[in-house]
Tab-separated table of C-alpha atoms and ligand atoms in Angstrom:
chain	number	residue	atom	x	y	z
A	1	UNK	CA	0.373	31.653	8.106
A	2	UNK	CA	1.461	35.344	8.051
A	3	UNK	CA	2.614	37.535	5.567
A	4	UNK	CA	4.600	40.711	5.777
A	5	UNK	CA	6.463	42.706	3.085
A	6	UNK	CA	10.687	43.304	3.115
A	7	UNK	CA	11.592	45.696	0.611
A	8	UNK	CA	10.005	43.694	-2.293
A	9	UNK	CA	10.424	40.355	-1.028
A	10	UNK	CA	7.391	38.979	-0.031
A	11	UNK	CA	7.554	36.765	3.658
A	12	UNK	CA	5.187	33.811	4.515
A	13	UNK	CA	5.704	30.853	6.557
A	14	UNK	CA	4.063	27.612	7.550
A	15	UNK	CA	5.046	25.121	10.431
A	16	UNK	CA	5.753	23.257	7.484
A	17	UNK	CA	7.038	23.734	4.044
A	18	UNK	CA	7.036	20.903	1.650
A	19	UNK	CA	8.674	21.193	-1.743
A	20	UNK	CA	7.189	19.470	-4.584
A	21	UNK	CA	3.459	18.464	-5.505
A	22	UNK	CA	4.709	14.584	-6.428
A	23	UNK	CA	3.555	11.011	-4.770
A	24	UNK	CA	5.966	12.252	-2.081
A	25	UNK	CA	5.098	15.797	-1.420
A	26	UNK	CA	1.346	15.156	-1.987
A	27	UNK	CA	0.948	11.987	0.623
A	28	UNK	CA	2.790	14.760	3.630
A	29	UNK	CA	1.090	17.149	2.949
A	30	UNK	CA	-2.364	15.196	3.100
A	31	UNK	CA	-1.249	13.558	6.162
A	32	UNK	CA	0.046	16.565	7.857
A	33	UNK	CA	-3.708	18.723	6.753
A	34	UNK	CA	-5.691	15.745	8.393
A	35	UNK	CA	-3.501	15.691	11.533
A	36	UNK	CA	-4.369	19.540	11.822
A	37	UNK	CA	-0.528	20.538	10.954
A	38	UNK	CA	0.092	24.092	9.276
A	39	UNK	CA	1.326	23.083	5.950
A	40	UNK	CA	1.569	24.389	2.036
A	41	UNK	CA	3.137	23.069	-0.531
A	42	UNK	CA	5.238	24.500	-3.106
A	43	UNK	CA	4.826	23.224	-6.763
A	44	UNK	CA	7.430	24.351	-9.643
A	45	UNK	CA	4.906	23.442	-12.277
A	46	UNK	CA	1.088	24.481	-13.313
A	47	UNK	CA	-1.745	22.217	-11.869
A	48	UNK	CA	-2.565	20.837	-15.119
A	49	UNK	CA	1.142	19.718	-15.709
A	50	UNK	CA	1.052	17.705	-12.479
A	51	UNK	CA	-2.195	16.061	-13.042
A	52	UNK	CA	-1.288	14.697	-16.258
A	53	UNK	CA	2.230	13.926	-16.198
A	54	UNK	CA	2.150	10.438	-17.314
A	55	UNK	CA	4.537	7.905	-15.097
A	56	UNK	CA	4.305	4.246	-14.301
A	57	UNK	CA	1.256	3.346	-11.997
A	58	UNK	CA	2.097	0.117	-10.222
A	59	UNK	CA	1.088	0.738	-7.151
A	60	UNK	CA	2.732	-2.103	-4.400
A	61	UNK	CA	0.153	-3.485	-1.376
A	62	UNK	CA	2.028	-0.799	1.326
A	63	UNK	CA	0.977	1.999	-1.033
A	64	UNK	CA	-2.609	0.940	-1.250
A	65	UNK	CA	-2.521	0.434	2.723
A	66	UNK	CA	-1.492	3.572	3.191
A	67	UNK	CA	-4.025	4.966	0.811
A	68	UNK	CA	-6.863	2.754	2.273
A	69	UNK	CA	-5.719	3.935	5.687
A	70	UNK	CA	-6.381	7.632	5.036
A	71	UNK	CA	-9.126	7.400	2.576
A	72	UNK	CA	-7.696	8.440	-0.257
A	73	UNK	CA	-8.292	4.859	-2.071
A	74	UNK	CA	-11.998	5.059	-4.031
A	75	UNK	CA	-10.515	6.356	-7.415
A	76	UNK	CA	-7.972	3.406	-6.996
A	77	UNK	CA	-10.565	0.711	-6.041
A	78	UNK	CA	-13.125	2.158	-8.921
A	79	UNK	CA	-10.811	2.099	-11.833
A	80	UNK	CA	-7.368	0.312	-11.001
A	81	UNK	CA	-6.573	-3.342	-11.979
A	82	UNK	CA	-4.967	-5.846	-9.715
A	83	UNK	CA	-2.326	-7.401	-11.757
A	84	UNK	CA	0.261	-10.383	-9.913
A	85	UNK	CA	1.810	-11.928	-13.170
A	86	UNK	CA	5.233	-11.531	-14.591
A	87	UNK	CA	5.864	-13.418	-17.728
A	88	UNK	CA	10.022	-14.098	-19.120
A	89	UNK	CA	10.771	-14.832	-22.125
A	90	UNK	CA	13.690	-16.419	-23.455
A	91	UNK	CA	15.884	-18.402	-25.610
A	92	UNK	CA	14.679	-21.717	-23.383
A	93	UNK	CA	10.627	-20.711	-23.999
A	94	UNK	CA	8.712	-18.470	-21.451
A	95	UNK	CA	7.820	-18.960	-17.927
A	96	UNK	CA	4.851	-17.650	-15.833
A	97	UNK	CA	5.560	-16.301	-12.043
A	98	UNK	CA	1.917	-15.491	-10.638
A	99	UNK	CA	4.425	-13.637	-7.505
A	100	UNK	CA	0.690	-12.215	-6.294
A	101	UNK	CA	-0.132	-15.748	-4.966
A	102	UNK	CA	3.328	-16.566	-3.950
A	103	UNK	CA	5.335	-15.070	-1.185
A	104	UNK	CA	4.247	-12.954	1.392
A	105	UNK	CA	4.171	-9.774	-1.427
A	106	UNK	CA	0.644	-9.979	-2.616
A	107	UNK	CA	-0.457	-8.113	-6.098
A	108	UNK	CA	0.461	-4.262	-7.797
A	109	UNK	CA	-2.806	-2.467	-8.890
A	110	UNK	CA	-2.418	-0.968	-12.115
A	111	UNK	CA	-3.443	2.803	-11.715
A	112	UNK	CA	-1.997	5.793	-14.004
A	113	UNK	CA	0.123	7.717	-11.679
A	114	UNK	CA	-1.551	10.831	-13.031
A	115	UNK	CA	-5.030	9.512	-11.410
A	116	UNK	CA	-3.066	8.983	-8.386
A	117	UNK	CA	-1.411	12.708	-8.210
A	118	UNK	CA	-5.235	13.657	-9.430
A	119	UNK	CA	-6.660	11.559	-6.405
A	120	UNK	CA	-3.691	13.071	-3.392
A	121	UNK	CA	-4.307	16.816	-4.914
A	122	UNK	CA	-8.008	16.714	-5.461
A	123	UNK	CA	-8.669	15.658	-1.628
A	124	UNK	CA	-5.745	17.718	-0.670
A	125	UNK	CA	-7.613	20.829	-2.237
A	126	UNK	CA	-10.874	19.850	-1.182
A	127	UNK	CA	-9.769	19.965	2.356
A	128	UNK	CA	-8.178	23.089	2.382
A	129	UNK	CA	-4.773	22.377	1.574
A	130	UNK	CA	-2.447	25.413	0.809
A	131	UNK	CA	-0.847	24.859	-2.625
A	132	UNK	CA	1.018	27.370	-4.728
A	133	UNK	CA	1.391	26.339	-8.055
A	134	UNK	CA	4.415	27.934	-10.565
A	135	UNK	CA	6.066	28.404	-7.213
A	136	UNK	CA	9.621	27.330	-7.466
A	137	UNK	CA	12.095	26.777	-4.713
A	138	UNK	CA	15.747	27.959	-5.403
A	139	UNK	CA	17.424	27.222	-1.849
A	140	UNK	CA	16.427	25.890	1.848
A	141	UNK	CA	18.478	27.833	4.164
A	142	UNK	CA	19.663	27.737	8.100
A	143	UNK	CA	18.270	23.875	7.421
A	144	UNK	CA	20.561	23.243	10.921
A	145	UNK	CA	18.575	25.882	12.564
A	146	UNK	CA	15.239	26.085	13.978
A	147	UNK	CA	13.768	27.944	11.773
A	148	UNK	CA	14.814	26.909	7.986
A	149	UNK	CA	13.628	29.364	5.313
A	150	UNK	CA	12.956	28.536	1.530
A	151	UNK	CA	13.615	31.030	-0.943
A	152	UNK	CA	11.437	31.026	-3.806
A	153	UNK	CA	10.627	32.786	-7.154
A	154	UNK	CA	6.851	33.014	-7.624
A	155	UNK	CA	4.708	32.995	-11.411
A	156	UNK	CA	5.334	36.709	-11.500
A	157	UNK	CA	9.270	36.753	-11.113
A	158	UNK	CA	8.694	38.308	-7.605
A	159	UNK	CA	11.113	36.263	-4.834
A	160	UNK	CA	9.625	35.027	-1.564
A	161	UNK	CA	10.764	33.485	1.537
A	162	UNK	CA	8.670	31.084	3.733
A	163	UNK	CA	10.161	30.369	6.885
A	164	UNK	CA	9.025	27.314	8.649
A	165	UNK	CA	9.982	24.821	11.614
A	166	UNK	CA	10.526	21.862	9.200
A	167	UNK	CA	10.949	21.245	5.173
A	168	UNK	CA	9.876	18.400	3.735
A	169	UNK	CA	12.327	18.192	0.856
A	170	UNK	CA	9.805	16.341	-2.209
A	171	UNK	CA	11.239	18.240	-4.960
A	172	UNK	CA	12.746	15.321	-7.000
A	173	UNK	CA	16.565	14.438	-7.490
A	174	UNK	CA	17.270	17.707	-9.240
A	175	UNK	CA	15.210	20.096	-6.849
A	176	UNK	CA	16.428	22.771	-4.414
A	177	UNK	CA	16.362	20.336	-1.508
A	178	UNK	CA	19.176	18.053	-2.414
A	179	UNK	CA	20.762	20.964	-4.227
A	180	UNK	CA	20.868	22.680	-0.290
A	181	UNK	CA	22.284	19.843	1.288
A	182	UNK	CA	25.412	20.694	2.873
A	183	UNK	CA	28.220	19.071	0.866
A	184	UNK	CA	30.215	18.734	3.846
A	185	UNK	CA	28.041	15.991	5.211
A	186	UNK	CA	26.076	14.397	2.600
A	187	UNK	CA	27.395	11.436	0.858
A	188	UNK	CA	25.994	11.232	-2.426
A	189	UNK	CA	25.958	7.478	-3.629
A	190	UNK	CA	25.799	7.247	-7.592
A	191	UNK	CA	25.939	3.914	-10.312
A	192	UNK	CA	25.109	3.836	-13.617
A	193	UNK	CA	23.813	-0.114	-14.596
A	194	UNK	CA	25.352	0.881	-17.837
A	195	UNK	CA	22.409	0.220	-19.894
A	196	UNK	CA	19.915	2.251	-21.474
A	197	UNK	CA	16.383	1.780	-22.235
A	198	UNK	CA	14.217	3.219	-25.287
A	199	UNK	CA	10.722	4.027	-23.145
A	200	UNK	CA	7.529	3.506	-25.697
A	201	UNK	CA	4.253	5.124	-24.852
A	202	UNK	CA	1.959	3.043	-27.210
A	203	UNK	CA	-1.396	3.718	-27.963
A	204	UNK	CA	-2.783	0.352	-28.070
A	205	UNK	CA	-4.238	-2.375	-25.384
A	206	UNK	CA	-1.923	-4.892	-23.600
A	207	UNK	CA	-0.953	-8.134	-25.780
A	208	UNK	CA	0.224	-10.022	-22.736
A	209	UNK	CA	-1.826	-10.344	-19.212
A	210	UNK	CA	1.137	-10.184	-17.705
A	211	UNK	CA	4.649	-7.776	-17.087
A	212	UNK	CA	6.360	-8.946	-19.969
A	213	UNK	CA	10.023	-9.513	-19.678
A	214	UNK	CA	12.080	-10.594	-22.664
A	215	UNK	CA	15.791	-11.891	-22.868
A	216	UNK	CA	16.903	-11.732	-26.496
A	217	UNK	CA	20.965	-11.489	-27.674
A	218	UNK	CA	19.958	-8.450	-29.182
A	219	UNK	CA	18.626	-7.220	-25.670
A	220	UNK	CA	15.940	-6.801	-23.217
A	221	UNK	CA	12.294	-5.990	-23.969
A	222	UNK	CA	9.516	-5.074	-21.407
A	223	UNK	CA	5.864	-4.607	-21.906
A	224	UNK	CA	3.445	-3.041	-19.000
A	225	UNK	CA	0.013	-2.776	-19.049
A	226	UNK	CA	-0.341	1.085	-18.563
A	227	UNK	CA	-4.572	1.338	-18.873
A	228	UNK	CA	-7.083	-0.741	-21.235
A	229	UNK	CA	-5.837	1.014	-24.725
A	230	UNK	CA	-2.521	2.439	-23.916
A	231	UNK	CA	0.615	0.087	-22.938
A	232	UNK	CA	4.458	0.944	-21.989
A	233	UNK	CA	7.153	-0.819	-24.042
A	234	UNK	CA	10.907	-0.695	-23.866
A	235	UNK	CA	14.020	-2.100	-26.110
A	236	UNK	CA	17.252	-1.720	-24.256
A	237	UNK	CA	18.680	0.829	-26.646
A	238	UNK	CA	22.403	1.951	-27.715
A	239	UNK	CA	23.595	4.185	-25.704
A	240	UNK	CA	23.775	7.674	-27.408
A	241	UNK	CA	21.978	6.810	-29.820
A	242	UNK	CA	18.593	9.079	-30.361
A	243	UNK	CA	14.964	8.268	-29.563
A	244	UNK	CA	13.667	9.238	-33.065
A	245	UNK	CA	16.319	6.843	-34.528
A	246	UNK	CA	14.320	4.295	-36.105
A	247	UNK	CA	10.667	4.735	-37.905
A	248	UNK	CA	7.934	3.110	-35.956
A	249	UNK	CA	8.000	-0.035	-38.244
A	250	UNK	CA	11.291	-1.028	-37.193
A	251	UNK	CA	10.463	-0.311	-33.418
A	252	UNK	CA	7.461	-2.718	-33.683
A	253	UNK	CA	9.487	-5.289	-36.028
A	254	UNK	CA	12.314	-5.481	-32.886
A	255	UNK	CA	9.869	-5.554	-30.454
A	256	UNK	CA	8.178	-8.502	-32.400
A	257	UNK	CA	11.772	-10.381	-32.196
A	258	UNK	CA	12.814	-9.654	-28.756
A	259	UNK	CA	9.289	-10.509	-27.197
A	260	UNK	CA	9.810	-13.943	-29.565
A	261	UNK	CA	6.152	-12.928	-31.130
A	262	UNK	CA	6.805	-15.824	-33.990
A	263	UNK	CA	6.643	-18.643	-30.660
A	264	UNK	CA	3.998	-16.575	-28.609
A	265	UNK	CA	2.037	-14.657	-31.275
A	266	UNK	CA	2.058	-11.045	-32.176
A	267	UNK	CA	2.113	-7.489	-30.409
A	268	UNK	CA	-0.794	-5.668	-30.894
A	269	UNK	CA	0.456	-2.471	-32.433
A	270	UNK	CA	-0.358	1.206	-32.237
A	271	UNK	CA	0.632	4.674	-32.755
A	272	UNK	CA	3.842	5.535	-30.541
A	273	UNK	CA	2.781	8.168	-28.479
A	274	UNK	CA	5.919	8.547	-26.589
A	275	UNK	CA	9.388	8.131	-26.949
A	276	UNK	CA	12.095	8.787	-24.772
A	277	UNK	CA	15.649	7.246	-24.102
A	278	UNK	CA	17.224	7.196	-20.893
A	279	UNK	CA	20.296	5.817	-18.461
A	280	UNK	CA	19.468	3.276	-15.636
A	281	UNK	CA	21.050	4.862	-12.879
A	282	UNK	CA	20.399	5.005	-9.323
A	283	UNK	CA	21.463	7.108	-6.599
A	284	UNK	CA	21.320	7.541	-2.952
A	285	UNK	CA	21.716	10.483	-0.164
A	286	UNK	CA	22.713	9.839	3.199
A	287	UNK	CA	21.569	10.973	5.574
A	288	UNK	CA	18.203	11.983	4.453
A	289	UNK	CA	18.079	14.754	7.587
A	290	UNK	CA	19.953	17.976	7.946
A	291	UNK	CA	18.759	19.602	10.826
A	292	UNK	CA	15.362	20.625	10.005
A	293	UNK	CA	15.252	19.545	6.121
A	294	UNK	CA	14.121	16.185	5.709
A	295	UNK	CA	14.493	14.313	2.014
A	296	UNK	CA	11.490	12.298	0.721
A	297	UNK	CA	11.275	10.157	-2.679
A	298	UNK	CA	13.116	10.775	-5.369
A	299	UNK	CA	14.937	13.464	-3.516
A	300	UNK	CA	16.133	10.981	-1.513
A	301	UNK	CA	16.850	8.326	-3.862
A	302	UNK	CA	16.369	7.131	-7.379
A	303	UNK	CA	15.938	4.147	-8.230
A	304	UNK	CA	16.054	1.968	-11.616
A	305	UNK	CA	12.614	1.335	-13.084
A	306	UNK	CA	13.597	-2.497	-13.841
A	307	UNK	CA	11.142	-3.243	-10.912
A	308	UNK	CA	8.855	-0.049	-10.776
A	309	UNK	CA	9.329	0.938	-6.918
A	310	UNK	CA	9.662	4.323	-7.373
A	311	UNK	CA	6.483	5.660	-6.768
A	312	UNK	CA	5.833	3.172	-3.705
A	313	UNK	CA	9.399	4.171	-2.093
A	314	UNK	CA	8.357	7.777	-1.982
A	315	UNK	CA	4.928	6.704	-0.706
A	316	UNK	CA	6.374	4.641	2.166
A	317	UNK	CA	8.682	7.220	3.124
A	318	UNK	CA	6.170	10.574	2.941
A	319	UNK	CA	4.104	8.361	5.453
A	320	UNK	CA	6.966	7.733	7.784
A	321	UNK	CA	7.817	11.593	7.804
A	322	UNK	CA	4.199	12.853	8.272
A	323	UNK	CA	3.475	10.920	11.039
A	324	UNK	CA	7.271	11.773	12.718
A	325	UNK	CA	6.270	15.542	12.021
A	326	UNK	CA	2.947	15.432	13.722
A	327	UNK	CA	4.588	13.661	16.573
A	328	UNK	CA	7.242	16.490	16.855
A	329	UNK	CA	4.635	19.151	15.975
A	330	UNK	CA	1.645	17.872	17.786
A	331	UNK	CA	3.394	16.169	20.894
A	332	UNK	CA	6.625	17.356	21.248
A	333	UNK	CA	7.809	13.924	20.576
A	334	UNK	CA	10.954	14.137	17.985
A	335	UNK	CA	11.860	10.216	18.344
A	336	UNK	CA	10.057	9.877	14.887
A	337	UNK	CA	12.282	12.617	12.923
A	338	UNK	CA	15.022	11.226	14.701
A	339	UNK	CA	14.914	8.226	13.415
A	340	UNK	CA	13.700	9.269	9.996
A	341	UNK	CA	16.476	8.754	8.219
A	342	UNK	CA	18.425	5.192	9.160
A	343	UNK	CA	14.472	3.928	9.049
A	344	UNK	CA	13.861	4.861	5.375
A	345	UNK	CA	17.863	3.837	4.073
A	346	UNK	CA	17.638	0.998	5.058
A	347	UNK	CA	14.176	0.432	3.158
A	348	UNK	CA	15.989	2.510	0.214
A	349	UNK	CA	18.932	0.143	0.078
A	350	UNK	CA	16.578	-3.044	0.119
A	351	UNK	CA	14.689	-1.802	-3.116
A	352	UNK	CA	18.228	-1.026	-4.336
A	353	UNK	CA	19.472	-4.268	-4.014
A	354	UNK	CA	16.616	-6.325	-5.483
A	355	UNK	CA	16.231	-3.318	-8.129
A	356	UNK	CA	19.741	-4.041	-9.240
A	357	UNK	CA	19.767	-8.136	-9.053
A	358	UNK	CA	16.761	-7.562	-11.385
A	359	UNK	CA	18.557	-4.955	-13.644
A	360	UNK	CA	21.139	-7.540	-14.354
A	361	UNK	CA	18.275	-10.509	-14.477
A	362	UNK	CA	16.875	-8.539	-17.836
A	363	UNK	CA	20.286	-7.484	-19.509
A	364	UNK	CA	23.177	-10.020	-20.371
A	365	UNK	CA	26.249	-7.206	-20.139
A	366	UNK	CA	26.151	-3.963	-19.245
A	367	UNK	CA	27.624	-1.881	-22.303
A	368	UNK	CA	31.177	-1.446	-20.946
A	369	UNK	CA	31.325	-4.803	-20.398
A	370	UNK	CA	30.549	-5.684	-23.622
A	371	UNK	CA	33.787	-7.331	-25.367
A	372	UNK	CA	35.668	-7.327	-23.015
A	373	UNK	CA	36.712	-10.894	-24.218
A	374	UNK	CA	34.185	-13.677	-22.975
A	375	UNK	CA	33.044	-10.901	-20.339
A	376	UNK	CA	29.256	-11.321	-22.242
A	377	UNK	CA	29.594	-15.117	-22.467
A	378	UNK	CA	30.425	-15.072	-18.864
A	379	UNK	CA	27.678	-11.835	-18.163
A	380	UNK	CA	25.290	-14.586	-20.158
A	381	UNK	CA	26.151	-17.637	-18.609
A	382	UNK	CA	25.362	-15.878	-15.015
A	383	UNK	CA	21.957	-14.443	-16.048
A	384	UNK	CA	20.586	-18.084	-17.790
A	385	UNK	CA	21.613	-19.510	-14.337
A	386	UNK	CA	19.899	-16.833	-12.481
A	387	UNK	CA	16.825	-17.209	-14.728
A	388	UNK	CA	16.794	-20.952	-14.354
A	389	UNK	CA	17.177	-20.724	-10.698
A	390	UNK	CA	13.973	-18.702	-10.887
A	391	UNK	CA	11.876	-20.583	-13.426
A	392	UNK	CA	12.523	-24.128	-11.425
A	393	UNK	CA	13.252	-22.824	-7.779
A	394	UNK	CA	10.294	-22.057	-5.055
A	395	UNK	CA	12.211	-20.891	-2.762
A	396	UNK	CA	13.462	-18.299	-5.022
A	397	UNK	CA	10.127	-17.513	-6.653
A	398	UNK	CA	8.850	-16.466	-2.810
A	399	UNK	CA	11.990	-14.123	-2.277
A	400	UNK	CA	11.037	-12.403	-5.639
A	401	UNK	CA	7.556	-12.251	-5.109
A	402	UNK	CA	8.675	-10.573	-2.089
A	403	UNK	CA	11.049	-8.539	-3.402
A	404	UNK	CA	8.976	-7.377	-6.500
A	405	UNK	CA	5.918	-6.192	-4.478
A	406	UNK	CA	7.499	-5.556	-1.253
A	407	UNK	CA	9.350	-1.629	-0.396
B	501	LIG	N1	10.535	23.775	-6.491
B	501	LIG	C1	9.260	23.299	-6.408
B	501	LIG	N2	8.865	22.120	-6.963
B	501	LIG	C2	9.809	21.413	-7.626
B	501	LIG	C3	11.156	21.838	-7.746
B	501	LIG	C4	11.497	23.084	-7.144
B	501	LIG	N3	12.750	23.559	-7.203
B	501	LIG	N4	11.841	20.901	-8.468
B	501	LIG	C5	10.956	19.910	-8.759
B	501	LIG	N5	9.733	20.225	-8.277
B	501	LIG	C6	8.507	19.420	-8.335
B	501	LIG	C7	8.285	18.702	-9.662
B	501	LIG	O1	7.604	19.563	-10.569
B	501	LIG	C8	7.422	17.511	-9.229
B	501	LIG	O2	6.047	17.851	-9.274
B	501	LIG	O3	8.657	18.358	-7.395
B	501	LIG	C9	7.830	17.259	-7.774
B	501	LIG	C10	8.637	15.969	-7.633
B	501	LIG	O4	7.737	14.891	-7.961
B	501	LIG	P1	8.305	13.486	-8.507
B	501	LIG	O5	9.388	13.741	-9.475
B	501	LIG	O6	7.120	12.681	-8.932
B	501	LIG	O7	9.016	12.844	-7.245
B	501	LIG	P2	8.395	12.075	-6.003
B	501	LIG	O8	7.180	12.719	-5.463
B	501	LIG	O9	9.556	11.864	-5.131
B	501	LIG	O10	7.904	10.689	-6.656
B	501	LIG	C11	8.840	9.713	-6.878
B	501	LIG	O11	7.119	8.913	-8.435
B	501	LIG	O12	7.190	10.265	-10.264
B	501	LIG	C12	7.228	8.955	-9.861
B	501	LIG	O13	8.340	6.965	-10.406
B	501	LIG	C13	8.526	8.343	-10.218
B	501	LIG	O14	10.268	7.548	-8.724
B	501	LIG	C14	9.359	8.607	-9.007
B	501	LIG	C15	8.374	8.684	-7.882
């Protein structure tokens, strides 16, 4: 690393720059510090925002490989929770689908992603990772150059510019990476599911032992075990219509009809820690390299939380560009980065797929659809057959075990 002073602009550089201290940004920069690569990573927000920024931990059998693989797994194995049971509920009873003994997929582990972030940064730190925090990144330029550069504004106001060989863009769908991206030759794929979902942060343990999934004619419901007292609920939720809407007796009473709690006995309530309303939409970039910018995770694609493969796409890819850039880096060998992006698409379109089979699994119509004259009857008719097809079929149990777990 070097430093040197323009007028007030402050210069640094790296071999590598790597926007965002996520899942993403965290797992290539670990990778890249143990393979001896010249790294830092730049992190919009303070430390203590990204260590407890609460998001679904549901962490597939790839993630914990790659975890395992590097050592970064002890905080997972001493306080995560397998979990392999997804339990449906509707208007023909419930069914049970223990996917972690069927398949090939095997079983999530239940750990916060905030312990996970905690995990990636601590070891990352403790290694001597370089890490500035309240660093954000405004632009990646001469990405089709050897040597990109990353302009950046740092805690004090005062603008900087790292220069590096590569940039590992982590920085989430609204960062600076995807907002550099040449528009010329990125394709931007968007689609809304047209439904929206009311999130609940709950402060109260799990009623089921299971990912609840509920079909109801007034909508879907979802419960997930989050840790031993607090649990994640959602109510598929009019769109537009505001999270604070209805008092928290009326969440629970809904919740209580959707999840059929008269047939299967009752939610354990709580305080509602959290609220928060939002689209499920997905998008996709391709390609995922310009020149010497490469998109990781949600930079690269977003996906709808109906199966919760976020965090374990972003981990699967950050491990596929790490090792690429310490082949480039280390051996002169650019076969990896080459190949980057086709090899992490077409993982990114599988999890789209099953992610949007499973988004219309859980909701009858999607709101446009809505009458549209026998459109919901018909939107209904499908998903009871697709549900069916699932509660009776094992053959179709395996290729969602699969799918569920799998990235
Ligand atoms: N400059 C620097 N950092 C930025 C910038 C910027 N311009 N914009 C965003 N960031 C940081 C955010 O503060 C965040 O810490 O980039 C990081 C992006 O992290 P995530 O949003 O967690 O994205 P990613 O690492 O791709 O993880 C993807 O994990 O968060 C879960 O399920 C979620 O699907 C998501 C998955």
């Amino acid at each position: 690393m070097t430093e040197s002073h323009t007028s007030r602009t402050l210069c640094e550089s790296a071999d590598v720059v790597v926007l965002g201290a996520g899942p993403a940004g965290l797992v290539v920069g670990l990778l890249l510090q143990a393979a001896g690569i010249d790294c830092v990573i730049l992190e919009r927000a303070s430390r203590t925002h990204v260590q407890t920024r609460a998001r679904a931990g549901f962490l597939a059998p790839n993630t914990v490989r790659v975890l395992e693989r590097h050592d970064l797994a002890d905080g997972l194995h001493r306080d995560g929770r397998r979990h392999g049971t997804c339990e449906f509920r509707t208007e023909d009873g419930r069914f049970r689908l223990d996917y972690g003994s069927l398949g090939q997929g095997g079983q999530h582990h239940v750990y916060p992603q905030q312990n996970l972030v905690t995990d990636l940064l601590t070891r990352y730190l403790d290694s001597g990772g370089r890490i500035r925090f309240r660093t954000e990144g405004l632009a990646v330029r001469d990405a089709d150059s050897a040597r990109p550069s990353v302009t950046t504004r740092e805690p004090d106001g005062r603008p900087t510019r790292w220069t590096a060989r590569y940039v590992a863009g982590c920085d989430g769908r609204h960062g600076a990476a995807r907002r550099s991206l040449p528009p010329d030759t990125v394709r931007h794929h968007r689609h809304d599911h047209g439904v929206t979902w009311l999130g609940l942060l709950a402060a109260t343990p799990p009623s089921l032992d299971a990912v609840g999934y509920a079909i109801h004619a007034h909508g879907f419901a979802g419960h997930m075990a989050r840790t031993a007292d607090v649990t994640r609920y959602y109510l598929q939720w009019r769109r537009g219509t505001p999270a604070d809407a209805w008092p928290e007796q009326r969440v629970w009473d809904e919740l209580d009809i959707r999840m059929r709690a008269a047939d299967h006995g009752p939610l354990r309530r709580g305080a509602l820690l959290e609220r928060g309303v939002f689209d499920l939409t997905c998008d996709v970039v391709e390609p995922l390299r310009h020149g010497s910018l490469f998109l990781a995770g949600d930079a690269a694609s977003l996906l709808a939380p109906a199966a919760a493969k976020g965090a374990n796409l972003a981990v699967l890819e950050a491990e596929i560009l790490a090792q690429a850039l310490v082949d480039a880096l280390a051996r002169g060998d650019t076969a990896g980065l080459d190949a980057y992006s086709d090899r992490c698409l077409a993982h990114i379109w599988r999890a789209q797929e099953f992610t949007g089979w499973m988004t219309r699994l859980l909701h009858a119509a999607p709101e446009q659809d809505r009458g549209a004259g026998g459109g919901s009857f018909f939107h209904a008719a499908l998903q009871r057959s697709r549900l069916n097809s699932l509660r009776t079929s094992r053959i179709h149990q395996d290729w969602f075990a699969e799918n569920y777990v799998g990235v």
